[in-house]
mmCIF file of C-alpha atoms and ligand atoms in Angstrom:
data_model
loop_
_atom_site.group_PDB
_atom_site.id
_atom_site.type_symbol
_atom_site.label_atom_id
_atom_site.label_comp_id
_atom_site.label_asym_id
_atom_site.label_seq_id
_atom_site.Cartn_x
_atom_site.Cartn_y
_atom_site.Cartn_z
ATOM 1 C CA MET A 28 2.504 -5.228 30.388
ATOM 2 C CA SER A 29 4.801 -3.401 32.770
ATOM 3 C CA ARG A 30 4.177 -0.758 35.397
ATOM 4 C CA PHE A 31 6.566 1.445 33.428
ATOM 5 C CA TRP A 32 4.305 1.602 30.403
ATOM 6 C CA SER A 33 2.361 4.787 29.690
ATOM 7 C CA ASP A 34 -1.435 4.573 29.489
ATOM 8 C CA VAL A 35 -1.140 5.302 25.764
ATOM 9 C CA VAL A 36 1.045 2.255 25.188
ATOM 10 C CA LYS A 37 -1.209 0.047 27.334
ATOM 11 C CA GLY A 38 -4.106 0.934 25.048
ATOM 12 C CA LEU A 39 -2.370 0.260 21.707
ATOM 13 C CA THR A 40 -3.239 -2.556 19.281
ATOM 14 C CA PRO A 41 -0.225 -2.601 16.937
ATOM 15 C CA TYR A 42 -0.293 -3.588 13.264
ATOM 16 C CA VAL A 43 0.906 -7.133 12.549
ATOM 17 C CA PRO A 44 3.022 -7.185 9.354
ATOM 18 C CA GLY A 45 3.166 -10.254 7.119
ATOM 19 C CA GLU A 46 5.984 -12.515 8.238
ATOM 20 C CA GLN A 47 9.489 -12.359 6.789
ATOM 21 C CA PRO A 48 10.773 -15.887 7.491
ATOM 22 C CA LYS A 49 14.499 -16.423 7.101
ATOM 23 C CA LEU A 50 14.255 -19.706 5.210
ATOM 24 C CA ALA A 51 16.031 -20.522 1.971
ATOM 25 C CA ASN A 52 14.066 -21.666 -1.111
ATOM 26 C CA LEU A 53 10.914 -20.045 0.103
ATOM 27 C CA VAL A 54 8.271 -19.063 -2.448
ATOM 28 C CA LYS A 55 7.270 -15.872 -0.711
ATOM 29 C CA LEU A 56 3.895 -14.661 -1.914
ATOM 30 C CA ASN A 57 2.595 -13.105 1.329
ATOM 31 C CA THR A 58 3.601 -9.416 1.503
ATOM 32 C CA ASN A 59 3.183 -8.073 -2.045
ATOM 33 C CA GLU A 60 6.847 -7.442 -2.666
ATOM 34 C CA ASN A 61 7.897 -7.158 -6.292
ATOM 35 C CA PRO A 62 9.733 -10.273 -7.526
ATOM 36 C CA TYR A 63 11.911 -8.403 -10.010
ATOM 37 C CA GLY A 64 14.127 -6.387 -7.709
ATOM 38 C CA PRO A 65 14.987 -2.691 -7.900
ATOM 39 C CA SER A 66 16.190 -0.897 -11.013
ATOM 40 C CA PRO A 67 19.923 -1.571 -11.541
ATOM 41 C CA ARG A 68 20.312 2.203 -11.789
ATOM 42 C CA ALA A 69 18.797 2.612 -8.311
ATOM 43 C CA LEU A 70 21.213 0.045 -6.900
ATOM 44 C CA GLU A 71 24.131 1.789 -8.592
ATOM 45 C CA ALA A 72 23.040 5.156 -7.148
ATOM 46 C CA ILE A 73 22.802 3.637 -3.643
ATOM 47 C CA ARG A 74 26.311 2.191 -3.980
ATOM 48 C CA ALA A 75 27.619 5.544 -5.195
ATOM 49 C CA ALA A 76 26.062 7.249 -2.149
ATOM 50 C CA THR A 77 27.850 4.862 0.220
ATOM 51 C CA GLY A 78 30.957 6.761 1.287
ATOM 52 C CA GLU A 79 32.446 9.543 3.400
ATOM 53 C CA SER A 80 29.348 11.690 2.890
ATOM 54 C CA LEU A 81 27.424 9.380 5.245
ATOM 55 C CA LYS A 82 29.038 11.303 8.086
ATOM 56 C CA LEU A 83 26.799 14.210 7.118
ATOM 57 C CA TYR A 84 23.063 14.450 7.732
ATOM 58 C CA PRO A 85 20.938 14.054 4.609
ATOM 59 C CA ASP A 86 18.921 16.911 3.103
ATOM 60 C CA PRO A 87 16.039 17.205 5.613
ATOM 61 C CA ASN A 88 13.696 18.231 2.794
ATOM 62 C CA ALA A 89 14.868 15.656 0.232
ATOM 63 C CA GLU A 90 14.558 18.368 -2.437
ATOM 64 C CA GLN A 91 16.212 16.229 -5.090
ATOM 65 C CA LEU A 92 13.667 13.457 -4.598
ATOM 66 C CA LYS A 93 10.705 15.841 -4.536
ATOM 67 C CA ALA A 94 11.990 17.283 -7.824
ATOM 68 C CA ALA A 95 12.304 13.800 -9.364
ATOM 69 C CA ILE A 96 8.762 12.866 -8.254
ATOM 70 C CA GLY A 97 7.464 16.227 -9.509
ATOM 71 C CA LYS A 98 9.112 15.718 -12.875
ATOM 72 C CA TYR A 99 7.775 12.168 -13.201
ATOM 73 C CA HIS A 100 4.194 13.164 -12.386
ATOM 74 C CA GLY A 101 4.230 16.564 -14.088
ATOM 75 C CA ILE A 102 3.568 18.485 -10.874
ATOM 76 C CA ASP A 103 5.345 21.095 -8.768
ATOM 77 C CA ALA A 104 7.806 19.717 -6.196
ATOM 78 C CA ARG A 105 6.088 21.945 -3.616
ATOM 79 C CA ASN A 106 3.036 19.691 -3.862
ATOM 80 C CA VAL A 107 5.030 16.646 -2.693
ATOM 81 C CA VAL A 108 5.855 15.398 0.804
ATOM 82 C CA VAL A 109 8.099 12.364 1.310
ATOM 83 C CA GLY A 110 8.475 9.943 4.193
ATOM 84 C CA ASN A 111 10.058 6.771 5.531
ATOM 85 C CA GLY A 112 7.703 4.480 3.655
ATOM 86 C CA SER A 113 4.152 5.518 2.870
ATOM 87 C CA ASP A 114 3.211 4.107 6.279
ATOM 88 C CA GLU A 115 5.004 7.055 7.877
ATOM 89 C CA VAL A 116 3.326 9.498 5.489
ATOM 90 C CA LEU A 117 -0.027 7.903 6.390
ATOM 91 C CA ALA A 118 0.724 8.266 10.110
ATOM 92 C CA HIS A 119 1.329 11.994 9.620
ATOM 93 C CA ILE A 120 -1.896 12.240 7.604
ATOM 94 C CA PHE A 121 -3.937 10.688 10.434
ATOM 95 C CA LEU A 122 -2.521 13.144 12.966
ATOM 96 C CA GLY A 123 -2.266 16.196 10.730
ATOM 97 C CA LEU A 124 -5.410 16.001 8.602
ATOM 98 C CA LEU A 125 -7.769 13.213 9.704
ATOM 99 C CA LYS A 126 -7.937 13.869 13.455
ATOM 100 C CA GLN A 127 -11.161 15.894 13.424
ATOM 101 C CA ALA A 128 -14.337 16.273 15.463
ATOM 102 C CA ARG A 129 -16.300 13.933 13.165
ATOM 103 C CA PRO A 130 -15.280 10.302 12.596
ATOM 104 C CA ILE A 131 -13.403 9.480 9.422
ATOM 105 C CA LEU A 132 -14.685 6.873 6.969
ATOM 106 C CA PHE A 133 -12.892 3.881 5.462
ATOM 107 C CA PRO A 134 -13.985 0.458 4.127
ATOM 108 C CA ASP A 135 -14.751 -2.422 6.520
ATOM 109 C CA ILE A 136 -12.291 -4.554 4.544
ATOM 110 C CA SER A 137 -9.171 -2.539 3.836
ATOM 111 C CA TYR A 138 -5.607 -1.824 4.873
ATOM 112 C CA SER A 139 -5.451 -2.914 8.495
ATOM 113 C CA PHE A 140 -3.029 -0.138 9.425
ATOM 114 C CA TYR A 141 -5.833 2.485 9.260
ATOM 115 C CA PRO A 142 -7.567 1.422 12.498
ATOM 116 C CA VAL A 143 -4.128 1.106 14.124
ATOM 117 C CA TYR A 144 -3.326 4.773 13.381
ATOM 118 C CA CYS A 145 -6.791 5.707 14.652
ATOM 119 C CA GLY A 146 -5.890 3.965 17.909
ATOM 120 C CA LEU A 147 -2.500 5.649 18.143
ATOM 121 C CA TYR A 148 -3.799 9.163 17.476
ATOM 122 C CA GLN A 149 -7.297 8.789 18.939
ATOM 123 C CA VAL A 150 -9.049 9.382 15.630
ATOM 124 C CA GLY A 151 -12.723 8.359 15.578
ATOM 125 C CA PHE A 152 -13.743 6.214 12.615
ATOM 126 C CA GLU A 153 -16.687 4.477 11.001
ATOM 127 C CA THR A 154 -16.268 1.644 8.528
ATOM 128 C CA ILE A 155 -18.363 1.495 5.363
ATOM 129 C CA PRO A 156 -19.107 -2.078 4.176
ATOM 130 C CA LEU A 157 -17.841 -3.153 0.778
ATOM 131 C CA ALA A 158 -20.585 -4.149 -1.672
ATOM 132 C CA ASP A 159 -21.434 -7.866 -2.013
ATOM 133 C CA ASP A 160 -18.975 -8.122 -4.909
ATOM 134 C CA PHE A 161 -16.284 -6.654 -2.558
ATOM 135 C CA SER A 162 -16.065 -3.381 -4.487
ATOM 136 C CA ILE A 163 -15.937 0.075 -2.868
ATOM 137 C CA GLN A 164 -19.091 2.065 -3.719
ATOM 138 C CA VAL A 165 -18.344 5.773 -3.268
ATOM 139 C CA ASP A 166 -22.011 6.646 -2.629
ATOM 140 C CA GLY A 167 -21.652 5.105 0.828
ATOM 141 C CA TYR A 168 -19.090 7.810 1.687
ATOM 142 C CA ILE A 169 -21.285 10.753 0.738
ATOM 143 C CA LYS A 170 -22.346 11.899 4.210
ATOM 144 C CA PRO A 171 -20.901 14.152 6.939
ATOM 145 C CA ASN A 172 -17.418 12.939 7.947
ATOM 146 C CA GLY A 173 -14.064 14.028 9.359
ATOM 147 C CA GLY A 174 -12.224 12.663 6.330
ATOM 148 C CA ILE A 175 -12.202 9.700 3.958
ATOM 149 C CA ILE A 176 -9.408 7.236 3.206
ATOM 150 C CA PHE A 177 -9.189 4.089 1.107
ATOM 151 C CA PRO A 178 -6.592 2.306 -0.978
ATOM 152 C CA ASN A 179 -7.146 2.265 -4.735
ATOM 153 C CA PRO A 180 -6.881 -0.520 -5.774
ATOM 154 C CA ASN A 181 -8.179 -1.659 -2.391
ATOM 155 C CA ALA A 182 -6.150 -4.032 -0.228
ATOM 156 C CA PRO A 183 -6.529 -6.955 0.270
ATOM 157 C CA THR A 184 -9.181 -7.287 -2.469
ATOM 158 C CA GLY A 185 -7.301 -5.760 -5.434
ATOM 159 C CA CYS A 186 -10.515 -4.123 -6.698
ATOM 160 C CA LEU A 187 -10.213 -0.725 -8.392
ATOM 161 C CA VAL A 188 -12.546 2.269 -8.056
ATOM 162 C CA PRO A 189 -12.799 4.059 -11.440
ATOM 163 C CA LEU A 190 -11.338 7.582 -11.434
ATOM 164 C CA ALA A 191 -14.728 8.996 -12.480
ATOM 165 C CA ASP A 192 -16.221 7.707 -9.196
ATOM 166 C CA ILE A 193 -13.413 9.306 -7.186
ATOM 167 C CA GLU A 194 -14.104 12.592 -8.924
ATOM 168 C CA ARG A 195 -17.822 12.205 -8.163
ATOM 169 C CA LEU A 196 -16.923 11.654 -4.488
ATOM 170 C CA LEU A 197 -14.723 14.776 -4.501
ATOM 171 C CA GLN A 198 -17.522 16.869 -6.000
ATOM 172 C CA ALA A 199 -19.922 15.678 -3.300
ATOM 173 C CA ASN A 200 -17.388 15.904 -0.458
ATOM 174 C CA THR A 201 -15.752 19.327 -0.343
ATOM 175 C CA GLU A 202 -15.574 19.885 3.433
ATOM 176 C CA SER A 203 -13.088 17.206 4.479
ATOM 177 C CA VAL A 204 -9.893 15.641 3.162
ATOM 178 C CA VAL A 205 -10.131 12.638 0.824
ATOM 179 C CA VAL A 206 -7.014 10.442 0.921
ATOM 180 C CA ILE A 207 -6.441 7.911 -1.865
ATOM 181 C CA ASP A 208 -3.733 5.373 -0.954
ATOM 182 C CA GLU A 209 -2.317 4.300 -4.320
ATOM 183 C CA ALA A 210 0.181 1.681 -3.113
ATOM 184 C CA TYR A 211 -0.825 -0.597 -6.033
ATOM 185 C CA VAL A 212 -2.007 1.850 -8.698
ATOM 186 C CA ASP A 213 0.879 1.171 -11.109
ATOM 187 C CA PHE A 214 -0.339 -2.375 -11.799
ATOM 188 C CA GLY A 215 -3.276 -1.334 -13.975
ATOM 189 C CA GLY A 216 -5.044 1.529 -12.185
ATOM 190 C CA GLU A 217 -5.209 5.193 -13.116
ATOM 191 C CA SER A 218 -3.710 7.633 -10.610
ATOM 192 C CA ALA A 219 -5.789 10.422 -9.071
ATOM 193 C CA ILE A 220 -2.690 12.665 -8.928
ATOM 194 C CA PRO A 221 -3.879 14.845 -11.873
ATOM 195 C CA LEU A 222 -7.072 15.597 -9.886
ATOM 196 C CA THR A 223 -5.041 17.190 -7.073
ATOM 197 C CA ALA A 224 -4.694 20.329 -9.233
ATOM 198 C CA ARG A 225 -8.473 20.826 -9.163
ATOM 199 C CA TYR A 226 -9.463 19.485 -5.736
ATOM 200 C CA PRO A 227 -7.692 21.194 -2.812
ATOM 201 C CA ASN A 228 -8.961 18.530 -0.378
ATOM 202 C CA LEU A 229 -7.507 15.559 -2.308
ATOM 203 C CA LEU A 230 -4.339 13.880 -1.098
ATOM 204 C CA VAL A 231 -2.830 10.974 -3.049
ATOM 205 C CA VAL A 232 -0.323 8.648 -1.352
ATOM 206 C CA GLN A 233 2.123 6.397 -3.197
ATOM 207 C CA THR A 234 5.035 4.142 -2.259
ATOM 208 C CA LEU A 235 8.207 2.838 -3.889
ATOM 209 C CA SER A 236 7.768 -0.477 -2.037
ATOM 210 C CA LYS A 237 5.589 -2.288 -4.551
ATOM 211 C CA SER A 238 5.863 -1.137 -8.174
ATOM 212 C CA ARG A 239 9.433 0.123 -7.780
ATOM 213 C CA SER A 240 10.554 -2.885 -5.806
ATOM 214 C CA LEU A 241 12.172 -0.891 -2.996
ATOM 215 C CA ALA A 242 10.292 -2.129 0.083
ATOM 216 C CA GLY A 243 13.623 -2.416 1.895
ATOM 217 C CA LEU A 244 14.583 1.211 1.249
ATOM 218 C CA ARG A 245 11.437 2.688 2.899
ATOM 219 C CA VAL A 246 10.298 5.556 0.696
ATOM 220 C CA GLY A 247 6.761 6.839 0.251
ATOM 221 C CA PHE A 248 5.200 10.178 -0.647
ATOM 222 C CA ALA A 249 1.983 12.156 -0.906
ATOM 223 C CA VAL A 250 0.798 14.686 -3.488
ATOM 224 C CA GLY A 251 -1.746 17.422 -2.862
ATOM 225 C CA HIS A 252 -2.527 21.114 -2.434
ATOM 226 C CA ALA A 253 0.268 23.130 -0.780
ATOM 227 C CA ASP A 254 -1.900 23.676 2.326
ATOM 228 C CA LEU A 255 -2.267 19.913 2.873
ATOM 229 C CA ILE A 256 1.455 19.395 2.266
ATOM 230 C CA GLU A 257 2.292 22.123 4.783
ATOM 231 C CA ALA A 258 0.250 20.342 7.468
ATOM 232 C CA LEU A 259 2.229 17.145 6.849
ATOM 233 C CA GLU A 260 5.572 18.984 6.845
ATOM 234 C CA ARG A 261 4.642 20.506 10.201
ATOM 235 C CA VAL A 262 4.029 17.037 11.652
ATOM 236 C CA LYS A 263 7.160 15.626 9.994
ATOM 237 C CA ASN A 264 9.313 18.429 11.397
ATOM 238 C CA SER A 265 7.847 17.855 14.847
ATOM 239 C CA PHE A 266 8.671 14.152 14.705
ATOM 240 C CA ASN A 267 11.836 13.423 12.679
ATOM 241 C CA SER A 268 13.683 15.995 10.574
ATOM 242 C CA TYR A 269 15.504 13.336 8.537
ATOM 243 C CA PRO A 270 13.068 10.530 7.704
ATOM 244 C CA LEU A 271 14.918 9.694 4.490
ATOM 245 C CA ASP A 272 18.616 8.873 4.685
ATOM 246 C CA ARG A 273 21.163 9.593 1.966
ATOM 247 C CA LEU A 274 20.948 6.113 0.456
ATOM 248 C CA ALA A 275 17.154 6.236 0.300
ATOM 249 C CA ILE A 276 17.138 9.630 -1.411
ATOM 250 C CA ALA A 277 19.772 8.548 -3.963
ATOM 251 C CA GLY A 278 18.068 5.217 -4.742
ATOM 252 C CA ALA A 279 14.594 6.710 -4.978
ATOM 253 C CA VAL A 280 15.711 9.491 -7.345
ATOM 254 C CA ALA A 281 17.376 6.963 -9.657
ATOM 255 C CA ALA A 282 14.314 4.697 -9.534
ATOM 256 C CA PHE A 283 12.121 7.551 -10.787
ATOM 257 C CA GLU A 284 14.607 8.318 -13.553
ATOM 258 C CA ASP A 285 14.551 4.721 -14.829
ATOM 259 C CA ARG A 286 11.108 4.792 -16.393
ATOM 260 C CA GLU A 287 11.900 1.966 -18.808
ATOM 261 C CA TYR A 288 12.769 -0.615 -16.127
ATOM 262 C CA PHE A 289 9.726 0.445 -14.115
ATOM 263 C CA GLU A 290 7.325 -0.013 -17.023
ATOM 264 C CA GLN A 291 8.911 -3.291 -18.108
ATOM 265 C CA THR A 292 8.644 -4.873 -14.634
ATOM 266 C CA CYS A 293 5.093 -3.598 -14.032
ATOM 267 C CA ASN A 294 4.039 -5.065 -17.372
ATOM 268 C CA ALA A 295 5.667 -8.389 -16.473
ATOM 269 C CA VAL A 296 3.680 -8.525 -13.203
ATOM 270 C CA ILE A 297 0.465 -7.670 -15.055
ATOM 271 C CA ALA A 298 1.077 -10.420 -17.652
ATOM 272 C CA THR A 299 1.812 -13.000 -14.933
ATOM 273 C CA ARG A 300 -1.275 -11.912 -12.997
ATOM 274 C CA LYS A 301 -3.433 -12.626 -16.047
ATOM 275 C CA ARG A 302 -1.985 -16.135 -16.417
ATOM 276 C CA LEU A 303 -2.243 -16.869 -12.690
ATOM 277 C CA VAL A 304 -5.889 -15.794 -12.568
ATOM 278 C CA GLY A 305 -6.678 -18.144 -15.482
ATOM 279 C CA GLU A 306 -4.890 -21.046 -13.817
ATOM 280 C CA LEU A 307 -6.595 -20.503 -10.466
ATOM 281 C CA GLN A 308 -9.993 -20.240 -12.141
ATOM 282 C CA ALA A 309 -9.257 -23.527 -13.912
ATOM 283 C CA LEU A 310 -8.696 -25.042 -10.439
ATOM 284 C CA GLY A 311 -12.142 -23.818 -9.401
ATOM 285 C CA PHE A 312 -11.147 -20.626 -7.554
ATOM 286 C CA GLU A 313 -13.350 -17.572 -7.597
ATOM 287 C CA VAL A 314 -10.922 -14.678 -8.168
ATOM 288 C CA LEU A 315 -11.834 -11.033 -7.527
ATOM 289 C CA PRO A 316 -10.916 -8.696 -10.413
ATOM 290 C CA SER A 317 -7.439 -7.443 -9.471
ATOM 291 C CA LYS A 318 -5.566 -4.356 -10.614
ATOM 292 C CA ALA A 319 -2.862 -4.931 -7.989
ATOM 293 C CA ASN A 320 0.250 -7.129 -7.756
ATOM 294 C CA PHE A 321 -1.744 -9.661 -5.757
ATOM 295 C CA ILE A 322 -4.969 -11.541 -6.234
ATOM 296 C CA PHE A 323 -7.683 -12.356 -3.729
ATOM 297 C CA ALA A 324 -9.312 -15.730 -4.318
ATOM 298 C CA ARG A 325 -11.545 -18.274 -2.616
ATOM 299 C CA HIS A 326 -12.310 -21.881 -3.411
ATOM 300 C CA PRO A 327 -15.868 -23.118 -2.892
ATOM 301 C CA GLN A 328 -14.683 -26.584 -1.742
ATOM 302 C CA HIS A 329 -11.371 -26.013 0.012
ATOM 303 C CA ASP A 330 -10.957 -24.192 3.322
ATOM 304 C CA ALA A 331 -8.600 -21.224 2.912
ATOM 305 C CA GLU A 332 -6.764 -21.597 6.225
ATOM 306 C CA LYS A 333 -6.116 -25.292 5.592
ATOM 307 C CA SER A 334 -4.897 -24.560 2.068
ATOM 308 C CA ALA A 335 -2.546 -21.861 3.379
ATOM 309 C CA LEU A 336 -1.117 -24.323 5.925
ATOM 310 C CA ALA A 337 -0.677 -27.046 3.310
ATOM 311 C CA LEU A 338 1.142 -24.570 1.052
ATOM 312 C CA ARG A 339 3.369 -23.527 3.935
ATOM 313 C CA GLN A 340 4.419 -27.173 4.430
ATOM 314 C CA ARG A 341 5.615 -26.967 0.816
ATOM 315 C CA SER A 342 7.579 -23.753 1.575
ATOM 316 C CA ILE A 343 5.073 -21.498 -0.178
ATOM 317 C CA ILE A 344 3.619 -18.686 1.886
ATOM 318 C CA VAL A 345 0.499 -16.729 1.026
ATOM 319 C CA ARG A 346 -1.569 -14.450 3.279
ATOM 320 C CA HIS A 347 -4.726 -15.546 5.052
ATOM 321 C CA PHE A 348 -6.812 -13.192 7.202
ATOM 322 C CA ARG A 349 -8.981 -14.698 9.924
ATOM 323 C CA LEU A 350 -11.543 -11.898 9.580
ATOM 324 C CA PRO A 351 -15.303 -11.799 9.016
ATOM 325 C CA ARG A 352 -16.377 -11.969 5.338
ATOM 326 C CA ILE A 353 -12.892 -12.819 4.053
ATOM 327 C CA GLU A 354 -11.838 -15.853 6.116
ATOM 328 C CA GLN A 355 -12.297 -18.088 3.048
ATOM 329 C CA PHE A 356 -9.963 -15.989 0.872
ATOM 330 C CA LEU A 357 -6.253 -16.287 0.164
ATOM 331 C CA ARG A 358 -4.258 -13.217 -0.788
ATOM 332 C CA ILE A 359 -1.549 -14.296 -3.191
ATOM 333 C CA THR A 360 1.219 -11.958 -4.337
ATOM 334 C CA VAL A 361 1.951 -12.163 -8.057
ATOM 335 C CA GLY A 362 5.506 -13.523 -8.198
ATOM 336 C CA THR A 363 7.537 -14.528 -11.223
ATOM 337 C CA ASP A 364 6.035 -16.978 -13.719
ATOM 338 C CA GLU A 365 8.192 -19.698 -12.123
ATOM 339 C CA GLN A 366 6.959 -18.937 -8.593
ATOM 340 C CA CYS A 367 3.355 -18.918 -9.770
ATOM 341 C CA ALA A 368 3.860 -22.253 -11.557
ATOM 342 C CA VAL A 369 5.213 -23.756 -8.304
ATOM 343 C CA LEU A 370 2.182 -22.401 -6.459
ATOM 344 C CA VAL A 371 -0.329 -23.800 -8.958
ATOM 345 C CA ALA A 372 1.388 -27.217 -8.995
ATOM 346 C CA ALA A 373 1.317 -27.315 -5.183
ATOM 347 C CA LEU A 374 -2.376 -26.371 -5.073
ATOM 348 C CA LYS A 375 -3.150 -29.206 -7.489
ATOM 349 C CA GLU A 376 -1.308 -31.625 -5.159
ATOM 350 C CA VAL A 377 -3.045 -30.259 -2.053
ATOM 351 C CA PHE A 378 -6.500 -30.479 -3.607
ATOM 352 C CA ALA A 379 -5.854 -34.017 -4.915
ATOM 353 C CA ALA A 380 -4.830 -35.241 -1.446
HETATM 354 C C1 PLP B 408 2.160 -1.769 1.266
HETATM 355 C C2 PLP B 408 1.120 -0.736 1.581
HETATM 356 C C3 PLP B 408 1.447 0.496 2.142
HETATM 357 C C4 PLP B 408 2.772 0.760 2.813
HETATM 358 O O1 PLP B 408 3.825 0.819 2.046
HETATM 359 P P1 PLP B 408 5.234 1.303 2.596
HETATM 360 O O2 PLP B 408 5.535 2.437 1.698
HETATM 361 O O3 PLP B 408 6.123 0.129 2.396
HETATM 362 O O4 PLP B 408 5.134 1.731 4.019
HETATM 363 C C5 PLP B 408 0.480 1.454 2.293
HETATM 364 N N1 PLP B 408 -0.788 1.210 1.943
HETATM 365 C C6 PLP B 408 -1.169 0.027 1.439
HETATM 366 C C7 PLP B 408 -2.584 -0.195 1.094
HETATM 367 C C8 PLP B 408 -0.223 -0.985 1.260
HETATM 368 O O5 PLP B 408 -0.601 -2.172 0.813
#
């Protein structure tokens, strides 16, 4: 704290990202990165964009990327807004669409950046408890509100809300914006993007960080009715005209064009997830049904925090949240088959000790 700080800064509670330790030979299963790396075509496009042209500002509207996203999803590029990671898009959504007279609603166990944005932008919120099986039940959100947001699949549980339930929520909730954060949808979920054509209050957010393995490039986007997009463009153009640099635009466009690599790597993660779940269940873990590139599991006999520490001593890092209801869970990113085998072998050792 310093006397030079503004009152706003004094009141902030910032988000704490998963750690990025700079150790060699680490089995890093704590921040849901994709183990397979970006499409070789995306890397080639980034290299090709590295030259004299970097002296020039990028396209402030990233038209080429909006067109590539539009083509991929079969929608008009005018229904797309892009940002420096979906976290930035989400920030603009909280200020531009969710800051309303009534509190917004999100799950009690969810992406921990949502309450941080509420703090930054002074957005009132109410949390809706997950069901006992840790699923999101949309009926709990059918009441007056200033907006609704949840990830689908949810984080850190991995549980998916069926699209039919999202549509039921949209039919019951026509007076505020419903934001579906689809950071993990490509690992077995069904996107709500097609519903944006019929529901003018639906906004769907996606990222290239997880399924397209470009967390380091920082590209995210949202899809929705032109009026919602215009609100976000107004915020974006009042904050940073050039959120995406030339390399990010080039790499992201190429990533969308390489559908084959994308599908192949998503399928590999899904296949490994299935094996990992079986192996953890064989060790006695209770594993929540995951449609994400991570699993959320607890062991009835072994304390989660102690297990996480023991794994860390073996250079394996997973995520543990010291939060009510989930303090006995570990969130484990689905790595390669080799990484998951190392994890399972280490857990066997830890539990035997
Ligand atoms: C990872 C994640 C994001 C943020 O992704 P970036 O595009 O890397 O900023 C957003 N929402 C959820 C639920 C996430 O897990």
